[in-house]
């Protein structure tokens, strides 16, 4: 759909669209969502104290999202596929900050070194390079220096006609918050609701040693989505004392 049409799809949003113009366009396609219920006390070790851990019915969650990042570009420039298209894996949890529910990334991996370097420098998000490949029904990621590994084989099933409250809570997030020295970086995004399908994992090998006390084994819940078109606004930075520091297009 066109960007004008995308901006008109907004009744599902928990708050109004951000003021000012969007800065970046991107697509998150062929996404596999893996969700684990985790111990809040263990999760707290990984989340800055400034951010409140968001709970669903008193329980904390962590998700691994493996997808294809495509056509990422600034508003004023076309996409350049050698940089703008790559495989990506997010390990994220759910937080509240300044009255908004969002996500916090424990880790972000990308399949192209230059893309990771540029994304990290422009966004201050924790991108790093891993070797990845995928084809229909298969996703592979390996990072030998960190001994990280995610190998998935899966079968896509029927559409989810109506998401449950938990599924909506896990999938529909329109802000992300990330820490940098002395500050929290806040980013707002917009997309239509994720179209969801059931997915069966025929095999899973998951090994992230530094997160081994947080989650492991088969997920408690999983989904597949064909993807969404995404608009992102600029980074708004807050001092640790929650005073707005600056707002820019990065």
CSV table of C-alpha atoms in Angstrom, one decimal:
chain,number,residue,atom,x,y,z
A,1,UNK,CA,0.0,0.0,0.0
A,2,UNK,CA,1.1,3.6,-0.4
A,3,UNK,CA,2.5,5.6,2.6
A,4,UNK,CA,-0.6,7.8,2.5
A,5,UNK,CA,-2.8,4.8,2.8
A,6,UNK,CA,-0.7,3.4,5.6
A,7,UNK,CA,-1.0,6.6,7.6
A,8,UNK,CA,-4.8,6.3,7.5
A,9,UNK,CA,-4.8,2.9,9.2
A,10,UNK,CA,-4.6,4.1,12.8
A,11,UNK,CA,-7.7,3.0,14.8
A,12,UNK,CA,-5.7,0.1,16.3
A,13,UNK,CA,-3.0,2.4,17.8
A,14,UNK,CA,-2.9,2.8,21.5
A,15,UNK,CA,-2.1,6.5,21.1
A,16,UNK,CA,-2.2,9.1,18.3
A,17,UNK,CA,0.4,9.3,15.5
A,18,UNK,CA,3.6,11.2,16.5
A,19,UNK,CA,3.8,14.9,15.8
A,20,UNK,CA,6.0,15.9,12.9
A,21,UNK,CA,7.0,13.9,9.8
A,22,UNK,CA,8.3,10.4,9.8
A,23,UNK,CA,12.0,9.9,9.1
A,24,UNK,CA,12.5,6.3,7.9
A,25,UNK,CA,10.6,3.7,5.9
A,26,UNK,CA,11.3,0.0,6.2
A,27,UNK,CA,9.6,-3.4,5.8
A,28,UNK,CA,9.7,-6.3,8.3
A,29,UNK,CA,8.8,-9.4,6.2
A,30,UNK,CA,8.5,-13.1,6.6
A,31,UNK,CA,8.7,-12.9,10.4
A,32,UNK,CA,8.8,-15.7,12.9
A,33,UNK,CA,7.8,-14.8,16.5
A,34,UNK,CA,9.0,-17.0,19.3
A,35,UNK,CA,7.8,-16.1,22.8
A,36,UNK,CA,8.9,-17.3,26.2
A,37,UNK,CA,7.4,-16.5,29.6
A,38,UNK,CA,10.4,-15.6,31.9
A,39,UNK,CA,11.2,-14.8,35.5
A,40,UNK,CA,10.8,-11.1,36.1
A,41,UNK,CA,13.7,-11.1,38.6
A,42,UNK,CA,16.1,-12.6,36.1
A,43,UNK,CA,14.9,-10.3,33.3
A,44,UNK,CA,15.5,-7.3,35.6
A,45,UNK,CA,19.2,-7.9,35.3
A,46,UNK,CA,19.0,-7.1,31.6
A,47,UNK,CA,16.7,-4.1,31.6
A,48,UNK,CA,17.8,-0.6,32.8
A,49,UNK,CA,16.2,0.5,36.1
A,50,UNK,CA,14.7,3.6,34.3
A,51,UNK,CA,12.4,1.3,32.3
A,52,UNK,CA,9.5,-0.5,34.0
A,53,UNK,CA,9.1,-4.1,32.9
A,54,UNK,CA,5.7,-4.6,31.3
A,55,UNK,CA,3.8,-7.6,32.5
A,56,UNK,CA,0.9,-9.5,31.1
A,57,UNK,CA,-1.3,-10.9,33.9
A,58,UNK,CA,1.7,-10.5,36.2
A,59,UNK,CA,4.1,-12.4,34.0
A,60,UNK,CA,7.1,-11.1,32.0
A,61,UNK,CA,7.9,-12.2,28.5
A,62,UNK,CA,10.9,-12.3,26.1
A,63,UNK,CA,10.6,-12.8,22.3
A,64,UNK,CA,12.9,-13.8,19.6
A,65,UNK,CA,11.8,-12.3,16.2
A,66,UNK,CA,13.6,-13.6,13.1
A,67,UNK,CA,12.6,-11.8,9.9
A,68,UNK,CA,13.8,-10.0,6.7
A,69,UNK,CA,14.5,-6.3,6.9
A,70,UNK,CA,13.8,-4.9,3.5
A,71,UNK,CA,13.8,-1.5,1.7
A,72,UNK,CA,14.9,0.4,4.7
A,73,UNK,CA,15.6,4.0,3.7
A,74,UNK,CA,15.5,7.6,4.9
A,75,UNK,CA,12.4,9.5,3.8
A,76,UNK,CA,14.2,11.6,1.2
A,77,UNK,CA,16.2,8.7,-0.4
A,78,UNK,CA,15.5,5.5,-2.3
A,79,UNK,CA,16.4,2.1,-0.8
A,80,UNK,CA,19.7,0.6,-1.9
A,81,UNK,CA,19.2,-3.2,-1.6
A,82,UNK,CA,22.9,-4.2,-0.9
A,83,UNK,CA,22.5,-2.3,2.4
A,84,UNK,CA,18.8,-2.0,2.9
A,85,UNK,CA,17.9,-5.7,2.6
A,86,UNK,CA,19.2,-8.2,5.1
A,87,UNK,CA,18.1,-10.9,7.6
A,88,UNK,CA,17.6,-9.8,11.2
A,89,UNK,CA,17.0,-11.3,14.6
A,90,UNK,CA,15.7,-9.3,17.5
A,91,UNK,CA,15.7,-10.6,21.1
A,92,UNK,CA,13.3,-8.2,22.9
A,93,UNK,CA,11.3,-7.8,26.0
A,94,UNK,CA,8.4,-5.5,26.9
A,95,UNK,CA,8.6,-2.3,28.9
A,96,UNK,CA,6.7,0.8,29.9
A,97,UNK,CA,8.3,4.3,29.8
A,98,UNK,CA,6.7,7.7,30.1
A,99,UNK,CA,3.2,6.2,29.9
A,100,UNK,CA,3.8,4.1,26.7
A,101,UNK,CA,4.2,0.4,26.2
A,102,UNK,CA,7.1,-0.5,24.0
A,103,UNK,CA,9.9,-3.0,23.5
A,104,UNK,CA,13.5,-3.1,24.7
A,105,UNK,CA,16.1,-5.0,22.7
A,106,UNK,CA,18.5,-7.3,24.5
A,107,UNK,CA,20.2,-8.1,21.2
A,108,UNK,CA,19.9,-7.4,17.5
A,109,UNK,CA,21.7,-9.4,14.8
A,110,UNK,CA,22.0,-8.6,11.1
A,111,UNK,CA,23.3,-10.7,8.2
A,112,UNK,CA,25.4,-7.9,6.6
A,113,UNK,CA,28.3,-6.3,8.3
A,114,UNK,CA,28.0,-2.9,6.7
A,115,UNK,CA,24.3,-2.8,7.3
A,116,UNK,CA,24.8,-3.5,11.0
A,117,UNK,CA,27.5,-0.8,11.2
A,118,UNK,CA,25.3,1.8,9.6
A,119,UNK,CA,22.2,0.9,11.6
A,120,UNK,CA,24.2,1.0,14.9
A,121,UNK,CA,25.7,4.3,14.1
A,122,UNK,CA,22.5,5.9,13.0
A,123,UNK,CA,20.1,4.5,15.6
A,124,UNK,CA,22.3,3.7,18.6
A,125,UNK,CA,20.6,0.2,18.6
A,126,UNK,CA,22.7,-2.8,19.6
A,127,UNK,CA,23.2,-4.2,16.1
A,128,UNK,CA,25.9,-6.9,15.6
A,129,UNK,CA,26.8,-9.2,12.7
A,130,UNK,CA,25.9,-12.9,12.5
A,131,UNK,CA,26.1,-15.4,9.7
A,132,UNK,CA,22.5,-16.0,8.5
A,133,UNK,CA,20.7,-17.8,5.7
A,134,UNK,CA,17.1,-18.8,5.1
A,135,UNK,CA,14.8,-20.5,2.7
A,136,UNK,CA,11.3,-21.6,2.8
A,137,UNK,CA,10.6,-23.3,6.1
A,138,UNK,CA,14.1,-22.7,7.4
A,139,UNK,CA,16.1,-20.0,9.3
A,140,UNK,CA,19.7,-20.3,10.3
A,141,UNK,CA,21.9,-17.9,12.3
A,142,UNK,CA,25.3,-18.5,13.8
A,143,UNK,CA,27.7,-16.2,15.7
A,144,UNK,CA,30.9,-18.2,16.6
A,145,UNK,CA,32.6,-15.5,18.7
A,146,UNK,CA,29.6,-15.4,21.1
A,147,UNK,CA,28.7,-19.1,20.6
A,148,UNK,CA,25.2,-17.9,19.6
A,149,UNK,CA,23.0,-20.2,17.4
A,150,UNK,CA,19.4,-20.2,16.2
A,151,UNK,CA,18.4,-22.9,13.8
A,152,UNK,CA,14.7,-23.2,13.0
A,153,UNK,CA,12.7,-25.5,10.7
A,154,UNK,CA,9.0,-24.8,10.6
A,155,UNK,CA,5.7,-25.2,8.8
A,156,UNK,CA,3.3,-22.3,8.3
A,157,UNK,CA,-0.3,-23.0,9.2
A,158,UNK,CA,-3.7,-21.3,9.1
A,159,UNK,CA,-4.3,-17.6,9.6
A,160,UNK,CA,-5.1,-16.4,13.1
A,161,UNK,CA,-8.5,-14.7,12.5
A,162,UNK,CA,-8.5,-12.8,15.7
A,163,UNK,CA,-5.5,-12.4,18.0
A,164,UNK,CA,-6.0,-13.2,21.7
A,165,UNK,CA,-5.2,-10.5,24.3
A,166,UNK,CA,-1.8,-12.0,24.9
A,167,UNK,CA,-1.0,-12.2,21.2
A,168,UNK,CA,-2.0,-8.6,20.6
A,169,UNK,CA,0.0,-7.5,23.7
A,170,UNK,CA,3.1,-9.4,22.4
A,171,UNK,CA,2.9,-8.3,18.7
A,172,UNK,CA,1.4,-4.8,18.6
A,173,UNK,CA,4.0,-2.4,19.9
A,174,UNK,CA,4.5,1.1,18.6
A,175,UNK,CA,7.5,2.4,20.5
A,176,UNK,CA,10.9,1.2,21.4
A,177,UNK,CA,13.2,2.3,24.2
A,178,UNK,CA,16.9,1.7,24.3
A,179,UNK,CA,19.6,2.9,26.7
A,180,UNK,CA,22.8,4.8,26.0
A,181,UNK,CA,25.2,6.2,28.5
A,182,UNK,CA,23.2,8.5,30.8
A,183,UNK,CA,20.1,8.5,28.6
A,184,UNK,CA,17.1,6.6,27.2
A,185,UNK,CA,16.5,6.8,23.5
A,186,UNK,CA,12.8,6.7,22.5
A,187,UNK,CA,11.6,5.8,19.0
A,188,UNK,CA,8.0,5.8,17.7
A,189,UNK,CA,6.9,3.6,14.9
A,190,UNK,CA,3.7,3.0,12.9
A,191,UNK,CA,2.4,0.0,11.0
A,192,UNK,CA,-0.8,-1.8,10.3
A,193,UNK,CA,-1.6,-4.7,12.7
A,194,UNK,CA,0.6,-7.7,12.1
A,195,UNK,CA,-1.2,-10.4,10.0
A,196,UNK,CA,-0.6,-13.6,11.9
A,197,UNK,CA,-0.6,-17.3,11.1
A,198,UNK,CA,0.0,-20.3,13.2
A,199,UNK,CA,3.4,-22.0,12.8
A,200,UNK,CA,4.7,-25.4,13.8
A,201,UNK,CA,8.3,-25.7,14.8
A,202,UNK,CA,9.5,-29.1,13.4
A,203,UNK,CA,13.0,-28.5,15.0
A,204,UNK,CA,14.6,-25.7,17.0
A,205,UNK,CA,18.2,-25.3,18.2
A,206,UNK,CA,18.6,-22.2,20.3
A,207,UNK,CA,21.8,-21.3,22.1
A,208,UNK,CA,22.5,-17.9,23.5
A,209,UNK,CA,24.9,-18.6,26.4
A,210,UNK,CA,24.6,-15.2,28.1
A,211,UNK,CA,20.8,-15.5,28.2
A,212,UNK,CA,20.8,-19.2,29.3
A,213,UNK,CA,19.3,-18.3,32.7
A,214,UNK,CA,16.6,-16.2,31.1
A,215,UNK,CA,15.1,-18.5,28.5
A,216,UNK,CA,15.8,-21.7,26.7
A,217,UNK,CA,14.2,-24.7,25.0
A,218,UNK,CA,11.0,-24.5,23.0
A,219,UNK,CA,8.9,-21.3,23.1
A,220,UNK,CA,5.6,-21.1,25.0
A,221,UNK,CA,4.0,-19.4,22.0
A,222,UNK,CA,4.9,-18.8,18.4
A,223,UNK,CA,3.6,-17.1,15.2
A,224,UNK,CA,4.4,-16.4,11.6
A,225,UNK,CA,3.6,-13.2,9.8
A,226,UNK,CA,4.0,-12.2,6.1
A,227,UNK,CA,5.1,-8.8,7.4
A,228,UNK,CA,4.3,-5.1,7.7
A,229,UNK,CA,5.3,-1.8,6.2
A,230,UNK,CA,6.8,0.5,8.9
A,231,UNK,CA,7.3,4.2,9.4
A,232,UNK,CA,9.8,5.4,12.0
A,233,UNK,CA,10.1,8.8,13.6
A,234,UNK,CA,13.3,10.4,14.9
A,235,UNK,CA,15.1,9.5,18.1
A,236,UNK,CA,14.0,11.4,21.2
A,237,UNK,CA,16.6,11.2,23.9
A,238,UNK,CA,15.8,11.5,27.7
A,239,UNK,CA,18.4,11.9,30.4
A,240,UNK,CA,18.2,9.2,33.1
A,241,UNK,CA,16.3,11.7,35.3
A,242,UNK,CA,13.6,11.6,32.6
A,243,UNK,CA,14.3,15.2,31.3
A,244,UNK,CA,14.0,15.5,27.5
A,245,UNK,CA,17.5,16.1,26.2
A,246,UNK,CA,17.1,16.3,22.4
A,247,UNK,CA,15.1,15.2,19.5
A,248,UNK,CA,16.6,14.4,16.1
A,249,UNK,CA,16.2,12.3,12.9
A,250,UNK,CA,18.7,9.6,13.9
